[in-house]
Short mmCIF file of C-alpha atoms in Angstrom, two decimals:
data_model
loop_
_atom_site.label_atom_id
_atom_site.label_comp_id
_atom_site.label_asym_id
_atom_site.label_seq_id
_atom_site.Cartn_x
_atom_site.Cartn_y
_atom_site.Cartn_z
CA UNK A 1 -2.36 27.46 -17.66
CA UNK A 2 -2.18 26.52 -14.01
CA UNK A 3 1.21 25.74 -12.55
CA UNK A 4 1.83 21.91 -12.36
CA UNK A 5 1.60 20.79 -8.83
CA UNK A 6 4.23 18.19 -7.72
CA UNK A 7 4.85 16.15 -4.38
CA UNK A 8 7.35 18.76 -3.57
CA UNK A 9 5.05 21.46 -3.98
CA UNK A 10 3.23 20.10 -0.86
CA UNK A 11 3.72 20.20 2.57
CA UNK A 12 6.95 18.50 3.89
CA UNK A 13 4.56 16.79 6.54
CA UNK A 14 2.71 15.08 3.50
CA UNK A 15 5.93 13.91 1.82
CA UNK A 16 7.34 12.63 4.98
CA UNK A 17 4.20 10.49 5.80
CA UNK A 18 3.84 9.34 2.34
CA UNK A 19 7.29 7.88 2.22
CA UNK A 20 7.04 6.19 5.51
CA UNK A 21 3.87 4.62 4.44
CA UNK A 22 5.70 3.48 1.01
CA UNK A 23 8.51 1.98 3.01
CA UNK A 24 6.28 0.30 5.73
CA UNK A 25 4.21 -1.22 2.83
CA UNK A 26 7.50 -2.51 0.81
CA UNK A 27 8.89 -4.23 4.15
CA UNK A 28 5.73 -5.95 5.26
CA UNK A 29 4.67 -7.28 1.79
CA UNK A 30 8.51 -8.33 1.21
CA UNK A 31 8.21 -10.44 4.74
CA UNK A 32 4.78 -12.06 3.68
CA UNK A 33 6.26 -13.12 0.64
CA UNK A 34 9.16 -14.31 2.20
CA UNK A 35 7.17 -16.27 4.91
CA UNK A 36 4.92 -17.81 2.22
CA UNK A 37 8.29 -19.44 0.16
CA UNK A 38 9.35 -20.90 3.45
CA UNK A 39 5.68 -22.57 3.99
CA UNK A 40 6.44 -23.80 0.08
CA UNK A 41 9.66 -24.88 0.75
CA UNK A 42 9.27 -26.62 4.08
CA UNK A 43 6.27 -28.82 2.39
CA UNK A 44 8.72 -29.25 -0.97
CA UNK A 45 11.55 -30.56 1.24
CA UNK A 46 9.68 -33.25 3.40
CA UNK A 47 8.14 -34.38 -0.18
CA UNK A 48 11.43 -35.27 -1.26
CA UNK A 49 12.86 -36.25 1.81
CA UNK A 50 14.54 -39.73 0.17
CA UNK A 51 16.42 -37.50 -2.19
CA UNK A 52 17.27 -34.72 0.52
CA UNK A 53 19.76 -35.32 3.63
CA UNK A 54 18.01 -34.27 6.90
CA UNK A 55 15.01 -33.26 5.11
CA UNK A 56 12.60 -33.10 8.13
CA UNK A 57 15.18 -31.11 10.09
CA UNK A 58 15.50 -28.81 7.42
CA UNK A 59 11.61 -28.34 6.99
CA UNK A 60 11.11 -28.33 10.42
CA UNK A 61 13.74 -24.77 10.15
CA UNK A 62 11.72 -23.68 7.50
CA UNK A 63 8.36 -24.06 9.13
CA UNK A 64 9.61 -22.27 12.55
CA UNK A 65 11.21 -19.50 10.35
CA UNK A 66 7.62 -19.31 8.86
CA UNK A 67 6.09 -19.34 11.98
CA UNK A 68 8.41 -16.73 13.85
CA UNK A 69 7.94 -14.33 10.78
CA UNK A 70 4.02 -14.27 10.89
CA UNK A 71 4.33 -13.48 14.72
CA UNK A 72 7.42 -10.81 14.33
CA UNK A 73 4.81 -9.18 11.18
CA UNK A 74 2.10 -9.26 13.41
CA UNK A 75 4.07 -7.68 16.59
CA UNK A 76 6.07 -5.26 14.18
CA UNK A 77 2.86 -2.87 13.55
CA UNK A 78 4.30 -2.28 10.06
CA UNK A 79 0.64 -3.06 8.36
CA UNK A 80 -0.65 -0.13 11.07
CA UNK A 81 1.92 2.00 10.32
CA UNK A 82 1.54 1.73 6.81
CA UNK A 83 -2.28 2.55 6.22
CA UNK A 84 -1.37 5.30 9.10
CA UNK A 85 0.74 7.44 7.40
CA UNK A 86 -0.90 6.74 4.50
CA UNK A 87 -3.91 8.43 6.13
CA UNK A 88 -1.87 11.37 7.41
CA UNK A 89 -0.41 12.26 4.11
CA UNK A 90 -3.83 12.15 2.25
CA UNK A 91 -5.39 13.90 5.00
CA UNK A 92 -2.39 16.65 4.57
CA UNK A 93 -3.25 16.33 0.89
CA UNK A 94 -6.79 17.28 0.77
CA UNK A 95 -6.28 20.33 3.30
CA UNK A 96 -3.36 21.61 0.93
CA UNK A 97 -5.62 21.69 -1.85
CA UNK A 98 -8.61 23.08 0.08
CA UNK A 99 -6.28 25.95 1.15
CA UNK A 100 -4.99 26.49 -2.48
CA UNK A 101 -8.43 26.73 -3.79
CA UNK A 102 -9.94 28.85 -1.35
CA UNK A 103 -12.19 25.97 0.34
CA UNK A 104 -13.51 26.14 3.94
CA UNK A 105 -12.06 26.84 6.24
CA UNK A 106 -9.45 28.40 4.16
CA UNK A 107 -11.67 31.17 2.40
CA UNK A 108 -10.91 33.71 0.03
CA UNK A 109 -12.13 35.95 3.06
CA UNK A 110 -8.80 35.25 4.74
CA UNK A 111 -5.57 37.19 3.83
CA UNK A 112 -2.89 35.08 2.75
CA UNK A 113 -0.96 35.24 6.21
CA UNK A 114 -4.19 33.94 8.07
CA UNK A 115 -4.81 31.22 5.74
CA UNK A 116 -1.39 30.16 5.85
CA UNK A 117 -1.41 30.10 9.92
CA UNK A 118 -4.53 28.63 10.10
CA UNK A 119 -3.37 25.42 8.10
CA UNK A 120 -0.04 25.30 9.69
CA UNK A 121 -2.10 25.15 13.18
CA UNK A 122 -4.11 22.15 11.61
CA UNK A 123 -1.13 20.45 10.40
CA UNK A 124 0.54 20.60 13.83
CA UNK A 125 -2.92 19.60 15.69
CA UNK A 126 -2.82 16.33 13.29
CA UNK A 127 0.95 15.65 14.26
CA UNK A 128 0.08 15.94 18.13
CA UNK A 129 -2.85 13.27 17.70
CA UNK A 130 -1.37 11.01 15.63
CA UNK A 131 1.68 9.53 16.51
CA UNK A 132 2.77 7.90 13.23
CA UNK A 133 3.20 11.66 11.87
CA UNK A 134 6.46 13.39 12.04
CA UNK A 135 6.33 17.13 13.71
CA UNK A 136 5.84 19.20 10.74
CA UNK A 137 8.25 22.49 10.13
CA UNK A 138 7.09 25.81 11.41
CA UNK A 139 5.33 26.62 8.41
CA UNK A 140 4.18 23.87 5.76
CA UNK A 141 3.02 26.06 3.34
CA UNK A 142 5.37 26.03 0.34
CA UNK A 143 5.65 29.06 -2.09
CA UNK A 144 4.16 27.32 -4.78
CA UNK A 145 0.74 26.68 -2.86
CA UNK A 146 0.59 30.30 -1.94
CA UNK A 147 0.97 30.79 -5.36
CA UNK A 148 -1.96 28.58 -6.66
CA UNK A 149 -4.32 30.63 -3.83
CA UNK A 150 -3.37 33.88 -5.52
CA UNK A 151 -4.60 32.95 -9.12
CA UNK A 152 -8.00 34.08 -10.43
CA UNK A 153 -10.86 31.67 -9.62
CA UNK A 154 -11.11 30.42 -13.03
CA UNK A 155 -7.26 28.98 -12.94
CA UNK A 156 -8.13 27.75 -9.54
CA UNK A 157 -10.86 25.36 -10.74
CA UNK A 158 -8.83 24.46 -13.99
CA UNK A 159 -6.06 23.28 -12.00
CA UNK A 160 -8.14 21.31 -9.45
CA UNK A 161 -9.91 19.53 -12.56
CA UNK A 162 -6.63 19.00 -14.13
CA UNK A 163 -4.07 18.40 -11.43
CA UNK A 164 -6.49 16.74 -8.52
CA UNK A 165 -9.47 15.34 -10.00
CA UNK A 166 -8.01 14.28 -13.34
CA UNK A 167 -4.59 12.82 -12.00
CA UNK A 168 -6.43 10.92 -9.21
CA UNK A 169 -9.02 9.77 -11.67
CA UNK A 170 -6.23 7.97 -14.03
CA UNK A 171 -4.12 7.19 -11.02
CA UNK A 172 -7.38 4.50 -9.47
CA UNK A 173 -8.10 3.85 -13.21
CA UNK A 174 -4.65 2.79 -13.76
CA UNK A 175 -4.32 0.71 -10.66
CA UNK A 176 -7.62 -0.90 -10.85
CA UNK A 177 -6.87 -2.59 -13.87
CA UNK A 178 -3.47 -3.65 -13.21
CA UNK A 179 -4.54 -5.05 -9.90
CA UNK A 180 -7.59 -6.91 -11.57
CA UNK A 181 -5.20 -8.47 -14.31
CA UNK A 182 -2.88 -9.61 -11.57
CA UNK A 183 -5.60 -11.19 -9.53
CA UNK A 184 -6.68 -12.98 -12.34
CA UNK A 185 -3.59 -14.55 -12.84
CA UNK A 186 -2.81 -15.63 -9.31
CA UNK A 187 -6.44 -17.10 -9.13
CA UNK A 188 -5.22 -19.12 -11.96
CA UNK A 189 -2.15 -20.28 -10.37
CA UNK A 190 -3.93 -20.95 -6.97
CA UNK A 191 -6.94 -22.66 -9.04
CA UNK A 192 -4.24 -24.67 -11.24
CA UNK A 193 -1.96 -25.89 -8.45
CA UNK A 194 -5.07 -26.64 -6.50
CA UNK A 195 -5.85 -29.35 -9.77
CA UNK A 196 -2.14 -30.47 -9.44
CA UNK A 197 -2.42 -31.46 -5.72
CA UNK A 198 -5.53 -33.47 -6.96
CA UNK A 199 -3.76 -35.14 -9.63
CA UNK A 200 -0.85 -36.15 -7.32
CA UNK A 201 -3.29 -37.23 -4.97
CA UNK A 202 -5.21 -39.77 -7.36
CA UNK A 203 -1.51 -40.67 -8.74
CA UNK A 204 -0.41 -41.66 -5.04
CA UNK A 205 -3.41 -44.33 -4.75
CA UNK A 206 -1.30 -46.73 -7.12
CA UNK A 207 1.90 -45.30 -7.10
CA UNK A 208 2.33 -44.55 -3.67
CA UNK A 209 5.86 -45.79 -3.11
CA UNK A 210 7.24 -44.75 -6.52
CA UNK A 211 6.14 -40.78 -6.43
CA UNK A 212 6.98 -38.04 -4.41
CA UNK A 213 4.20 -36.66 -2.31
CA UNK A 214 3.57 -33.22 -3.81
CA UNK A 215 0.54 -32.87 -2.50
CA UNK A 216 1.09 -30.50 0.36
CA UNK A 217 3.53 -28.35 -2.06
CA UNK A 218 1.21 -27.91 -4.42
CA UNK A 219 -1.39 -26.91 -1.69
CA UNK A 220 0.74 -24.87 0.05
CA UNK A 221 1.68 -22.79 -3.17
CA UNK A 222 -2.29 -22.80 -3.59
CA UNK A 223 -2.63 -21.18 -0.05
CA UNK A 224 0.06 -18.63 -0.27
CA UNK A 225 -1.42 -17.19 -3.65
CA UNK A 226 -4.86 -17.40 -2.25
CA UNK A 227 -3.41 -15.35 1.18
CA UNK A 228 -1.82 -12.90 -1.12
CA UNK A 229 -4.41 -12.18 -2.77
CA UNK A 230 -6.32 -11.19 0.15
CA UNK A 231 -3.70 -9.53 1.76
CA UNK A 232 -3.40 -7.18 -1.81
CA UNK A 233 -7.47 -6.70 -1.87
CA UNK A 234 -6.89 -5.74 2.46
CA UNK A 235 -4.57 -3.63 0.53
CA UNK A 236 -7.13 -1.96 -1.82
CA UNK A 237 -9.77 -1.28 0.75
CA UNK A 238 -7.18 0.20 3.16
CA UNK A 239 -6.11 2.62 0.45
CA UNK A 240 -9.90 3.24 -0.76
CA UNK A 241 -10.53 4.33 2.96
CA UNK A 242 -8.39 6.39 3.05
CA UNK A 243 -8.82 8.25 -0.42
CA UNK A 244 -8.42 11.63 -0.51
CA UNK A 245 -12.10 13.33 -0.47
CA UNK A 246 -12.74 15.61 -3.53
#
């Protein structure tokens, strides 16, 4: 039975890039959510201005904060760091599996030392060309990678099918189903809040002086969910573009 290859058995360069990508993703998505909330709250405060002291001032502050967040996120390059670090991580992972499987350019005709030296050189070249990549260690080839490369062909093939293709297929299948379910829920919320905005706009015709104007609130909430769906779809496209070649 082939050894299990975990993330700790892959090069340190892979782990660093993967961690940086995950951190940038979390920060970027978090501040986008804060931005959407600020937009919705700004609209809500204005709608309830009869009951909230200094409502216009509060709303202006919230909307200004949202605008500042939008500008800051654009200038922060968090999204670029997220995707570029992910691309580095997937590239290193692909090269590592090529090394372990004795695939080109790390063919079985190369001895262990030569193949390891070639992989280290390639990883150093990637680090030199990609600013987001941290400089690799003197040697990035782990003992587990060397052990896998030294196994019989049939054992390497089984490891590749189980630990590489099989694991990857399960992960993408699970993520696809989860994201599809979330997208459906968010779409219903976006459509529902649009309907509520329509209902309130119709109610304001006969009851304009009696009801708060929540049309803008529900419109802002709907727009926020639609923007979030677009952002997550962008995430999926970015993830697919740097998907490992198997």
